[in-house]
XYZ file of C-alpha atoms in Angstrom:
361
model
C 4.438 5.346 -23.445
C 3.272 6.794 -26.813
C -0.426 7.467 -25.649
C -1.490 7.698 -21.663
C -4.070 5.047 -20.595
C -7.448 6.280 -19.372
C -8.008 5.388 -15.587
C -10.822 5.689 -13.599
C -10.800 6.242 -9.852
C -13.938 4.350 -7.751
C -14.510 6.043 -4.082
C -13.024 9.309 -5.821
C -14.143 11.663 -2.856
C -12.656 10.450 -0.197
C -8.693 10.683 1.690
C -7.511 8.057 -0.481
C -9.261 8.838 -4.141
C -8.349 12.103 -3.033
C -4.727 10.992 -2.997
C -5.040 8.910 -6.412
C -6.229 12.252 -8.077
C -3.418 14.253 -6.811
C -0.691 11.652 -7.595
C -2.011 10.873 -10.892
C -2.267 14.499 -11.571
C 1.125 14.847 -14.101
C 1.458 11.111 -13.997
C 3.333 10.166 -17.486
C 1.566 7.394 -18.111
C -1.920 7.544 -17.392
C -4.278 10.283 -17.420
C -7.494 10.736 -14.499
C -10.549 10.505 -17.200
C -13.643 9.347 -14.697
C -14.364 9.588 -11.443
C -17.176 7.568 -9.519
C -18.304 7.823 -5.657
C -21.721 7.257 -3.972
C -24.734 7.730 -5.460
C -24.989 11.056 -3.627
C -21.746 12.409 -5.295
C -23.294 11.021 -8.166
C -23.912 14.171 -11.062
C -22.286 16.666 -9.320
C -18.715 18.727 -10.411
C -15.812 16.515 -8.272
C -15.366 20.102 -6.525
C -19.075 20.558 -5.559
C -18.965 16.642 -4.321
C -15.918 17.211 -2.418
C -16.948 20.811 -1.143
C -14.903 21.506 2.041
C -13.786 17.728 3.014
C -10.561 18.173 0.745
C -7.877 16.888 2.660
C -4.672 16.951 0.689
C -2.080 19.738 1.375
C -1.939 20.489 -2.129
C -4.736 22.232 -3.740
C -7.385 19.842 -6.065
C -6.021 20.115 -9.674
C -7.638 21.760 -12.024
C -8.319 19.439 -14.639
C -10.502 17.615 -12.112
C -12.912 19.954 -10.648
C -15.233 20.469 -13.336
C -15.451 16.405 -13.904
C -19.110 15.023 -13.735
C -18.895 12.295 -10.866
C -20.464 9.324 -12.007
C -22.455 6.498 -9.613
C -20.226 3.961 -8.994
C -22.574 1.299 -9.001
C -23.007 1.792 -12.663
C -20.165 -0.744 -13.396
C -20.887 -0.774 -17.583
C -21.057 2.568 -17.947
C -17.777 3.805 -15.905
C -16.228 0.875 -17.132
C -16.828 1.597 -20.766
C -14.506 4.726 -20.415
C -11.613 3.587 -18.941
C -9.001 1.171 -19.318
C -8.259 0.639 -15.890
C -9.429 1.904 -12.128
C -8.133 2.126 -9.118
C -10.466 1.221 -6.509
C -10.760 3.060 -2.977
C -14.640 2.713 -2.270
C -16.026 3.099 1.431
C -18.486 -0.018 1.289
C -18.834 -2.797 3.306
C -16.396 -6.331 2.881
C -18.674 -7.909 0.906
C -20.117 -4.768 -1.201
C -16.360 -4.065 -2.418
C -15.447 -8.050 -3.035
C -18.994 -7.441 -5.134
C -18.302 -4.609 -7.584
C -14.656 -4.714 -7.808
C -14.997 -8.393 -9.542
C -18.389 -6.670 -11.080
C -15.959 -4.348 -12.709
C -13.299 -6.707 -13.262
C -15.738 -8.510 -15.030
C -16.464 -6.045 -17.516
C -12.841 -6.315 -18.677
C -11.542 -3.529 -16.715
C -8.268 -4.540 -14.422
C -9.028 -3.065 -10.829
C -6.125 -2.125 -8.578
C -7.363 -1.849 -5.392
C -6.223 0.326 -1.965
C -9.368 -2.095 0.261
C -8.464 -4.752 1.892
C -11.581 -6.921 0.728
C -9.798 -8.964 -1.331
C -6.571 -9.288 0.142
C -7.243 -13.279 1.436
C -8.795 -13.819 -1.613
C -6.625 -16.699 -2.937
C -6.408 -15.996 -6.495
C -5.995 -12.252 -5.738
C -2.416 -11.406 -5.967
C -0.829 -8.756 -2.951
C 1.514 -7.475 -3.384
C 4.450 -4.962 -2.503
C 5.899 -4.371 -5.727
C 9.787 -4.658 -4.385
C 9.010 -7.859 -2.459
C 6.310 -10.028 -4.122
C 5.825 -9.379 -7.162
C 6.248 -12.783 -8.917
C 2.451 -12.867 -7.100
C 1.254 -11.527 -10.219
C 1.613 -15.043 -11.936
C -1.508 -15.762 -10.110
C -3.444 -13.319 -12.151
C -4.054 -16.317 -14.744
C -5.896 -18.628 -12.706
C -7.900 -15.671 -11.442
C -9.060 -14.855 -14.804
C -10.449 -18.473 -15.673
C -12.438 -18.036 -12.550
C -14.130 -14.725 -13.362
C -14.120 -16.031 -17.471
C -12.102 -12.734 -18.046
C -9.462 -12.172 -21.046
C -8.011 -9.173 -19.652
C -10.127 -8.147 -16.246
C -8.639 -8.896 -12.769
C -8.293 -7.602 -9.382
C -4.939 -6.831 -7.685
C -4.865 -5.567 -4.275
C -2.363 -4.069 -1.878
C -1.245 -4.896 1.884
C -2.367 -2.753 4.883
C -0.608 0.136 5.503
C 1.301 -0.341 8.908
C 3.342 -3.340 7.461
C 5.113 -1.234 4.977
C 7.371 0.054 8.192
C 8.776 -2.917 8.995
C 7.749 -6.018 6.184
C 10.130 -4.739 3.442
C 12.820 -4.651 6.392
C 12.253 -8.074 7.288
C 12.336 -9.276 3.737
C 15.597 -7.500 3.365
C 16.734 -9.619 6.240
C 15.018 -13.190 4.640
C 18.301 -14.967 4.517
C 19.045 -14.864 8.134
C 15.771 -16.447 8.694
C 13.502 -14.377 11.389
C 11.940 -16.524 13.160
C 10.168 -14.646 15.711
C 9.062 -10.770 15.403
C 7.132 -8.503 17.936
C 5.970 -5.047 16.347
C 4.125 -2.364 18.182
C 2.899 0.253 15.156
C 2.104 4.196 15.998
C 0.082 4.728 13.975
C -1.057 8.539 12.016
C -4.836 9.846 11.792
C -4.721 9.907 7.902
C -4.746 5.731 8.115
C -8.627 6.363 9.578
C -8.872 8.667 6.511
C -8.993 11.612 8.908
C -7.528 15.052 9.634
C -7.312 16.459 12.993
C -10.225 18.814 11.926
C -11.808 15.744 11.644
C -10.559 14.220 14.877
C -10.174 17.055 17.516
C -10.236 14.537 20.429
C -6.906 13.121 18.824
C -4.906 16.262 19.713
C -2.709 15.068 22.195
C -3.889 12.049 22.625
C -3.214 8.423 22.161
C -5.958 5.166 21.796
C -4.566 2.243 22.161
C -7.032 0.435 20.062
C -7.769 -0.074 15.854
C -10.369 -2.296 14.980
C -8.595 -5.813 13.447
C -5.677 -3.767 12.495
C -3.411 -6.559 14.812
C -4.656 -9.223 12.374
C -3.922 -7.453 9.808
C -0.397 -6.914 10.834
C 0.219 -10.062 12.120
C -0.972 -12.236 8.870
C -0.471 -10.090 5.917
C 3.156 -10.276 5.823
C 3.398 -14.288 5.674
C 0.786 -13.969 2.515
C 3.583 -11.475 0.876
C 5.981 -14.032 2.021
C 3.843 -16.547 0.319
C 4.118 -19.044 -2.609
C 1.922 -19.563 -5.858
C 0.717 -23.149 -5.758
C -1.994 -24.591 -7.820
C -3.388 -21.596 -8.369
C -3.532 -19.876 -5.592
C -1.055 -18.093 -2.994
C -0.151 -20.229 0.293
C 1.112 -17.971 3.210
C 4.328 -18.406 4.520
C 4.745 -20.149 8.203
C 6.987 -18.322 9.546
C 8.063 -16.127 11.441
C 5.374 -15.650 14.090
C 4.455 -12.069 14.220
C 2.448 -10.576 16.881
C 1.414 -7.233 17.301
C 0.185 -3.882 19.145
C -1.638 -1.267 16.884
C -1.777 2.475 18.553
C -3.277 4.786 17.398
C -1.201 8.334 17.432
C -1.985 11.752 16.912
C 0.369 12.041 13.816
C -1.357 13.404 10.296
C 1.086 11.475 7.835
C 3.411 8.443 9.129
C 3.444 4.645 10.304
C 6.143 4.275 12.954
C 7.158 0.679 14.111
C 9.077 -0.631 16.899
C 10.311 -4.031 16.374
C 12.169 -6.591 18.038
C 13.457 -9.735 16.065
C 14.554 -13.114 16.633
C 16.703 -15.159 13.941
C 18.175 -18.819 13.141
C 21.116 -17.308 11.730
C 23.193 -15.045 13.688
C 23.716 -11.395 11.709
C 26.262 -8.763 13.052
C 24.691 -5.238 13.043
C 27.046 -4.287 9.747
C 25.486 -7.403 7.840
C 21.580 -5.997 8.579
C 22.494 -2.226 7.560
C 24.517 -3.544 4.537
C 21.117 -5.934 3.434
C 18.725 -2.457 4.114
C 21.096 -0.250 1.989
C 21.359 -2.278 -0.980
C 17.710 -4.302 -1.126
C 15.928 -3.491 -4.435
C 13.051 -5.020 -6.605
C 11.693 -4.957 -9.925
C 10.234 -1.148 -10.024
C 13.926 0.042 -9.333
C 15.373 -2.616 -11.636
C 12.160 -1.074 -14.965
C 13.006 2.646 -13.074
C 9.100 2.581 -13.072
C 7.940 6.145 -12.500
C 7.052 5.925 -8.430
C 9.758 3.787 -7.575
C 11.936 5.324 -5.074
C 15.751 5.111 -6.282
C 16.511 3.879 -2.459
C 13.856 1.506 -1.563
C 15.229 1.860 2.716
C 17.649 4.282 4.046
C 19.245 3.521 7.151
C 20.022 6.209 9.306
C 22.812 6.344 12.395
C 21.401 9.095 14.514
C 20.084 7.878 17.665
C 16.914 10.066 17.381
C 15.413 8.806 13.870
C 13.570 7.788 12.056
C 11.187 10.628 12.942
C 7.960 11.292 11.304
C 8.906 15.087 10.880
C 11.896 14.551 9.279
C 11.479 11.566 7.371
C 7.872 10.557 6.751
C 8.490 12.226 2.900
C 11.686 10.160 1.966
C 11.564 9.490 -1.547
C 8.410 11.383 -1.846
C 6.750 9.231 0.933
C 7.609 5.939 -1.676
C 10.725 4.769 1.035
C 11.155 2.964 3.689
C 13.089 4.579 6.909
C 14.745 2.785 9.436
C 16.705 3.260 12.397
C 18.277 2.691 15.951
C 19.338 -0.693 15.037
C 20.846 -2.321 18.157
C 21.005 -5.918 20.004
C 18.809 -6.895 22.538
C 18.724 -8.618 25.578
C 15.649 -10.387 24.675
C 15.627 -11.261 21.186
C 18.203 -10.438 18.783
C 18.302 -7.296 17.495
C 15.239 -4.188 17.869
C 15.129 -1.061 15.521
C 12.146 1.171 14.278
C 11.004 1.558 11.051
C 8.562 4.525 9.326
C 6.897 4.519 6.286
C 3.964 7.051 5.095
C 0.526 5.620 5.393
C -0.747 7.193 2.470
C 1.534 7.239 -0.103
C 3.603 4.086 -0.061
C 0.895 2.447 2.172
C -1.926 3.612 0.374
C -2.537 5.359 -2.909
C 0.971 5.747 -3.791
C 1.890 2.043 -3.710
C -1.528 1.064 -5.781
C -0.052 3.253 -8.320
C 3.053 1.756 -8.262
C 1.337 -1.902 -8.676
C -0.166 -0.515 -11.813
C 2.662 0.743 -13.204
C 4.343 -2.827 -12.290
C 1.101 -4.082 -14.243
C 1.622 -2.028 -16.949
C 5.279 -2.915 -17.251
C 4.564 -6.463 -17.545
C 1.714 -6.373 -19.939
C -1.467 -6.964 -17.223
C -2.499 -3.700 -18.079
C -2.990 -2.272 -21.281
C -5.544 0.424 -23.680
C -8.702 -1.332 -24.376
């Protein structure tokens, strides 16, 4: 790319915009030129606004701290800057759906980290490796807002990553029922245990609509365009557990499945090693080379060892085995905020960019 586009990052101050900034940092194609939060952040240098909630393990880069933050609720005028944000603003459901189409509106293409807009049925989700012809839907969306080149693209919740991609790998043996229990780290609550002390050893066995979450978002990935809009898929039934453990960085999943074809153990592995999508196919620049690893030691996946595979972009799974129950059970781990979060908005964009949904103003 001959000149870097200028993105904007909406909800800038907090665990995930924090995350944006440091992975778009020495991105090659796009270069951090606004940041917007809450009208209290509003004015100030990003490192007063931030002042000791930074929460990244990596120090804030440079080139950001003496940024102005602007209000986000200034839509034209943050807008007028950029030629694309990514959106990670702490609002309520209706508030986001509000100004990310405000923004949209104003010609700017918003990819998105909330999960406002992920029912919204012209708004495509999408995991980059397993939906992405989703993107088709962009179209209609556009003659609904009256946009020529503004949109909003969102992606899935962060626990799915540890086991949808798996399941998708496994599509043509036809899963037909699947029972996930997710473990889930402190960073998906967008905290720290600094944050959290009464997580220290501890487990809650509780995260508000998370289960929906899980249980439904996978059959939209799964889903169709049709007149339109996207129609989930039917099947397979999914129901879940959410836990809540104390883990900084890491989803773990354990997961039992049930299929109408009849796999042998070599078949699944041989499907998880070799399933690839479009960002390894256009070697975009955040697409993990291996997409899922499987590995044969009884004792991984584990979040110490693994949680960074890829740099946090793959997909880990393990102890693979038959049950006496339903088919076959395993466990699968992906990082919450890099795949799950910031790191796989950023690797929608760059899908987006590849394809020509986003370009310089």
């Amino acid at each position: 790319m001959e000149k870097k586009l200028k993105v904007g990052v909406l909800g800038a101050t907090g665990m995930v915009g924090q995350r944006f900034i440091t992975l778009l940092a020495d991105h090659p194609w796009y270069e951090v030129t606004t940041l917007a939060a809450s009208p209290r952040s509003a004015g100030k240098t990003y490192e007063e606004a931030v002042g000791d909630r930074w929460k990244m393990t990596t120090p804030m880069p440079e080139k950001v701290k003496n940024m102005i933050v602007h209000n986000v609720n200034e839509v034209e005028a943050v807008a007028s800057t950029v030629d694309f944000v990514f959106s990670a603003v702490d609002m309520s459901k209706d508030e986001i759906k509000a100004i990310e189409e405000a923004y949209a509106k104003t010609e700017t293409p918003v990819v998105s980290n909330n999960s406002a807009h992920r029912w919204t049925p012209d708004v495509p989700m999408v995991v980059p490796e397993i939906n992405p012809e989703h993107y088709e839907v962009i179209k209609y969306q556009k003659e609904r807002l009256g946009t020529k080149r503004g949109f909003v693209a969102v992606k899935p919740n962060c626990s799915i990553q540890s086991y949808a991609p798996v399941l998708t790998a496994w599509k043509e043996f036809e899963p037909t029922e699947v029972v996930a229990t997710t473990y889930q780290a402190i960073s998906g609550a967008g905290k720290t245990f600094k944050d959290w002390p009464e997580m220290v050893g501890n487990i809650i066995p509780f995260i508000g609509g998370e289960e929906e979450k899980s249980e439904q978002e996978p059959l939209r990935l799964w889903g169709k365009v049709e007149d339109g809009v996207i129609k989930k898929a039917t099947s397979p039934i999914i129901t879940t557990q959410c836990i809540r453990v104390p883990v900084l960085d890491g989803h773990t999943a354990a997961v039992f499945v049930k299929f109408a074809k009849k796999p042998t153990k070599e078949q699944l592995i041989e499907k998880l090693r070799n399933f690839s999508g479009l960002p390894q196919k256009l070697e975009l620049p955040s697409a993990p080379k291996q997409f899922i690893q499987y590995l044969e030691e009884d004792n991984r996946p584990q979040v110490s060892l693994d949680v960074n595979f890829e740099n946090g972009m793959g997909i880990s799974v393990g102890r693979l085995r038959e049950d006496t129950v339903y088919d076959y059970k395993f466990v699968g781990l992906s990082h919450n905020t890099l795949r799950g979060a910031a790191g796989g908005a950023v690797l929608s964009a760059e899908l987006l960019t590849a394809q020509g949904y986003i370009t310089a103003k």
